[in-house]
Amino acid sequence: MTYLFFRELREMLEREVCPCIGLKRPVQGDDAAFALAPPVVSIGRPRGEAAGPVPGIAIWLDGPATDDGKTRLVPVRLDCTVYSPGTHTGPGVLDASRRTGYQDLLNLLDLTVRAIRRGDPIAPRLTLAGPEIRWWAEGDSHRDDWRGWVSFTLRAAPIPGRGETDLL
């Protein structure tokens, strides 16, 4: 079920966040080139990718999920990554000192937090467990990538117990 919750969250992010922002995406074979694209939302990160798709939002568990028989709590972390090699100042001229990555990352984080807050309930059976949503942006880049995260806890119905599944 946790994976289904993550799929519902991914669908909400693809609907409410991705169409609202264009971010730089690296162009293979040209270190100075980039194209604008919406972030890609993934569950976990694809094999071989240090931070997942760029630009992207990767959905993870942010700690142990709990189920007390009355409520299931699922701590969620959204790892956000943007790309910024610099700013084009003319045809074929890239000024690496003018990076907008931190600003782009903060914009993506703010948009994501706003969508989660407005999107509560995330899905018919998935709501925020509490009002707190936390987010953070690293102040330094990883080469040309800038990373941050958003975390919150989702509430869902508990996993059915033995007697309940016998009734189904």
mmCIF file of C-alpha atoms in Angstrom:
data_model
loop_
_atom_site.group_PDB
_atom_site.id
_atom_site.type_symbol
_atom_site.label_atom_id
_atom_site.label_comp_id
_atom_site.label_asym_id
_atom_site.label_seq_id
_atom_site.Cartn_x
_atom_site.Cartn_y
_atom_site.Cartn_z
ATOM 1 C CA MET A 1 0.000 0.000 0.000
ATOM 2 C CA THR A 2 2.843 2.423 0.705
ATOM 3 C CA TYR A 3 3.856 2.253 -2.945
ATOM 4 C CA LEU A 4 0.245 3.043 -3.944
ATOM 5 C CA PHE A 5 0.325 6.076 -1.636
ATOM 6 C CA PHE A 6 3.549 7.190 -3.292
ATOM 7 C CA ARG A 7 1.941 6.754 -6.736
ATOM 8 C CA GLU A 8 -0.977 8.962 -5.662
ATOM 9 C CA LEU A 9 1.465 11.562 -4.322
ATOM 10 C CA ARG A 10 3.467 11.392 -7.574
ATOM 11 C CA GLU A 11 0.288 11.950 -9.605
ATOM 12 C CA MET A 12 -0.591 14.992 -7.476
ATOM 13 C CA LEU A 13 2.915 16.462 -7.911
ATOM 14 C CA GLU A 14 2.829 15.807 -11.673
ATOM 15 C CA ARG A 15 -0.523 17.585 -11.863
ATOM 16 C CA GLU A 16 0.070 20.472 -9.423
ATOM 17 C CA VAL A 17 3.832 21.208 -9.531
ATOM 18 C CA CYS A 18 5.437 20.012 -12.766
ATOM 19 C CA PRO A 19 3.357 22.019 -15.263
ATOM 20 C CA CYS A 20 3.928 25.200 -13.226
ATOM 21 C CA ILE A 21 7.727 25.419 -13.463
ATOM 22 C CA GLY A 22 10.378 25.102 -16.156
ATOM 23 C CA LEU A 23 13.875 24.261 -14.933
ATOM 24 C CA LYS A 24 17.215 23.756 -16.648
ATOM 25 C CA ARG A 25 17.939 20.239 -17.873
ATOM 26 C CA PRO A 26 21.435 19.230 -19.027
ATOM 27 C CA VAL A 27 21.937 18.441 -22.701
ATOM 28 C CA GLN A 28 24.076 15.343 -23.215
ATOM 29 C CA GLY A 29 27.357 15.951 -24.995
ATOM 30 C CA ASP A 30 27.463 19.718 -24.352
ATOM 31 C CA ASP A 31 28.510 20.938 -20.889
ATOM 32 C CA ALA A 32 27.424 24.502 -21.644
ATOM 33 C CA ALA A 33 23.999 23.677 -23.089
ATOM 34 C CA PHE A 34 20.717 23.226 -21.295
ATOM 35 C CA ALA A 35 17.034 23.069 -22.128
ATOM 36 C CA LEU A 36 14.043 24.049 -20.008
ATOM 37 C CA ALA A 37 11.890 21.191 -18.756
ATOM 38 C CA PRO A 38 9.469 20.406 -15.944
ATOM 39 C CA PRO A 39 10.811 18.309 -13.077
ATOM 40 C CA VAL A 40 10.484 14.531 -13.358
ATOM 41 C CA VAL A 41 8.827 12.845 -10.367
ATOM 42 C CA SER A 42 10.127 9.405 -9.440
ATOM 43 C CA ILE A 43 9.527 6.964 -6.631
ATOM 44 C CA GLY A 44 12.996 6.333 -5.262
ATOM 45 C CA ARG A 45 15.760 7.056 -7.694
ATOM 46 C CA PRO A 46 16.633 5.237 -10.888
ATOM 47 C CA ARG A 47 19.609 2.895 -10.670
ATOM 48 C CA GLY A 48 22.922 4.576 -11.361
ATOM 49 C CA GLU A 49 21.689 8.121 -10.744
ATOM 50 C CA ALA A 50 23.154 9.832 -7.673
ATOM 51 C CA ALA A 51 20.249 12.223 -7.162
ATOM 52 C CA GLY A 52 17.583 10.929 -9.549
ATOM 53 C CA PRO A 53 16.374 12.705 -12.665
ATOM 54 C CA VAL A 54 17.483 16.336 -13.069
ATOM 55 C CA PRO A 55 15.468 18.431 -12.655
ATOM 56 C CA GLY A 56 13.521 16.099 -10.446
ATOM 57 C CA ILE A 57 11.616 15.176 -7.331
ATOM 58 C CA ALA A 58 12.296 11.732 -5.840
ATOM 59 C CA ILE A 59 9.781 10.333 -3.327
ATOM 60 C CA TRP A 60 11.205 8.384 -0.342
ATOM 61 C CA LEU A 61 10.312 7.167 3.117
ATOM 62 C CA ASP A 62 11.778 9.621 5.632
ATOM 63 C CA GLY A 63 11.950 7.107 8.462
ATOM 64 C CA PRO A 64 9.931 4.171 9.696
ATOM 65 C CA ALA A 65 6.223 4.082 8.890
ATOM 66 C CA THR A 66 3.942 3.122 11.776
ATOM 67 C CA ASP A 67 0.572 1.412 12.102
ATOM 68 C CA ASP A 68 -1.103 1.193 15.522
ATOM 69 C CA GLY A 69 -4.264 -0.526 14.252
ATOM 70 C CA LYS A 70 -6.156 2.782 14.123
ATOM 71 C CA THR A 71 -3.973 4.947 11.897
ATOM 72 C CA ARG A 72 -1.049 4.415 9.572
ATOM 73 C CA LEU A 73 1.585 7.180 9.530
ATOM 74 C CA VAL A 74 3.963 7.387 6.577
ATOM 75 C CA PRO A 75 6.854 9.874 6.850
ATOM 76 C CA VAL A 76 7.660 11.195 3.372
ATOM 77 C CA ARG A 77 10.720 12.929 2.000
ATOM 78 C CA LEU A 78 10.818 14.564 -1.407
ATOM 79 C CA ASP A 79 14.401 14.989 -2.627
ATOM 80 C CA CYS A 80 14.490 17.881 -5.105
ATOM 81 C CA THR A 81 17.342 18.462 -7.561
ATOM 82 C CA VAL A 82 17.827 21.280 -10.063
ATOM 83 C CA TYR A 83 20.622 21.983 -12.553
ATOM 84 C CA SER A 84 22.395 25.270 -13.125
ATOM 85 C CA PRO A 85 25.701 25.468 -15.005
ATOM 86 C CA GLY A 86 25.399 29.273 -15.271
ATOM 87 C CA THR A 87 23.594 31.862 -17.379
ATOM 88 C CA HIS A 88 23.829 32.331 -21.131
ATOM 89 C CA THR A 89 24.947 35.907 -21.801
ATOM 90 C CA GLY A 90 25.053 35.577 -25.583
ATOM 91 C CA PRO A 91 25.021 32.967 -28.340
ATOM 92 C CA GLY A 92 27.235 30.123 -27.126
ATOM 93 C CA VAL A 93 28.513 32.164 -24.149
ATOM 94 C CA LEU A 94 27.911 30.706 -20.681
ATOM 95 C CA ASP A 95 28.789 32.764 -17.599
ATOM 96 C CA ALA A 96 29.405 30.097 -14.936
ATOM 97 C CA SER A 97 29.631 32.762 -12.232
ATOM 98 C CA ARG A 98 25.946 33.612 -12.722
ATOM 99 C CA ARG A 99 24.266 30.464 -11.464
ATOM 100 C CA THR A 100 20.599 30.560 -10.564
ATOM 101 C CA GLY A 101 20.502 27.045 -9.093
ATOM 102 C CA TYR A 102 19.861 28.037 -5.491
ATOM 103 C CA GLN A 103 17.082 30.408 -6.541
ATOM 104 C CA ASP A 104 15.581 27.755 -8.851
ATOM 105 C CA LEU A 105 15.725 25.177 -6.051
ATOM 106 C CA LEU A 106 13.989 27.511 -3.584
ATOM 107 C CA ASN A 107 11.280 28.200 -6.164
ATOM 108 C CA LEU A 108 10.745 24.449 -6.681
ATOM 109 C CA LEU A 109 10.633 23.829 -2.916
ATOM 110 C CA ASP A 110 8.126 26.657 -2.337
ATOM 111 C CA LEU A 111 5.909 25.472 -5.180
ATOM 112 C CA THR A 112 6.021 21.904 -3.848
ATOM 113 C CA VAL A 113 5.166 22.928 -0.271
ATOM 114 C CA ARG A 114 2.282 25.072 -1.538
ATOM 115 C CA ALA A 115 0.920 22.179 -3.624
ATOM 116 C CA ILE A 116 1.080 19.762 -0.687
ATOM 117 C CA ARG A 117 -0.655 22.230 1.632
ATOM 118 C CA ARG A 118 -3.373 23.030 -0.929
ATOM 119 C CA GLY A 119 -3.656 19.401 -2.033
ATOM 120 C CA ASP A 120 -4.632 18.081 1.389
ATOM 121 C CA PRO A 121 -6.150 15.528 1.098
ATOM 122 C CA ILE A 122 -3.459 14.240 -1.254
ATOM 123 C CA ALA A 123 -5.860 11.491 -2.372
ATOM 124 C CA PRO A 124 -9.269 10.392 -1.060
ATOM 125 C CA ARG A 125 -7.668 8.151 1.583
ATOM 126 C CA LEU A 126 -4.416 10.061 2.161
ATOM 127 C CA THR A 127 -4.101 13.252 4.257
ATOM 128 C CA LEU A 128 -1.425 15.209 6.075
ATOM 129 C CA ALA A 129 -0.976 13.776 9.575
ATOM 130 C CA GLY A 130 -0.188 17.191 11.016
ATOM 131 C CA PRO A 131 0.211 20.779 9.914
ATOM 132 C CA GLU A 132 4.018 20.694 9.831
ATOM 133 C CA ILE A 133 5.810 20.574 6.493
ATOM 134 C CA ARG A 134 9.596 20.989 6.637
ATOM 135 C CA TRP A 135 11.930 21.911 3.793
ATOM 136 C CA TRP A 136 15.589 22.718 3.351
ATOM 137 C CA ALA A 137 17.991 23.688 0.565
ATOM 138 C CA GLU A 138 21.710 22.946 0.563
ATOM 139 C CA GLY A 139 23.702 26.160 0.275
ATOM 140 C CA ASP A 140 26.370 24.640 -1.964
ATOM 141 C CA SER A 141 26.075 22.892 -5.296
ATOM 142 C CA HIS A 142 27.198 19.393 -6.240
ATOM 143 C CA ARG A 143 29.012 20.342 -9.432
ATOM 144 C CA ASP A 144 26.108 21.894 -11.351
ATOM 145 C CA ASP A 145 23.308 20.297 -9.284
ATOM 146 C CA TRP A 146 21.541 21.956 -6.355
ATOM 147 C CA ARG A 147 19.678 19.775 -3.861
ATOM 148 C CA GLY A 148 17.062 20.204 -1.189
ATOM 149 C CA TRP A 149 14.172 18.337 0.363
ATOM 150 C CA VAL A 150 10.619 18.614 1.635
ATOM 151 C CA SER A 151 9.347 16.332 4.402
ATOM 152 C CA PHE A 152 5.969 15.701 5.995
ATOM 153 C CA THR A 153 3.921 12.829 7.370
ATOM 154 C CA LEU A 154 0.906 11.309 5.655
ATOM 155 C CA ARG A 155 -1.993 9.631 7.463
ATOM 156 C CA ALA A 156 -3.895 6.683 6.029
ATOM 157 C CA ALA A 157 -6.172 3.915 7.223
ATOM 158 C CA PRO A 158 -4.389 1.083 9.006
ATOM 159 C CA ILE A 159 -3.481 -2.143 7.277
ATOM 160 C CA PRO A 160 -6.449 -4.502 7.795
ATOM 161 C CA GLY A 161 -5.978 -7.031 10.588
ATOM 162 C CA ARG A 162 -6.609 -10.754 10.276
ATOM 163 C CA GLY A 163 -10.273 -10.630 11.283
ATOM 164 C CA GLU A 164 -10.958 -7.719 8.936
ATOM 165 C CA THR A 165 -9.438 -9.441 5.912
ATOM 166 C CA ASP A 166 -11.531 -12.562 6.605
ATOM 167 C CA LEU A 167 -14.633 -10.400 6.101
ATOM 168 C CA LEU A 168 -13.500 -9.197 2.688
#
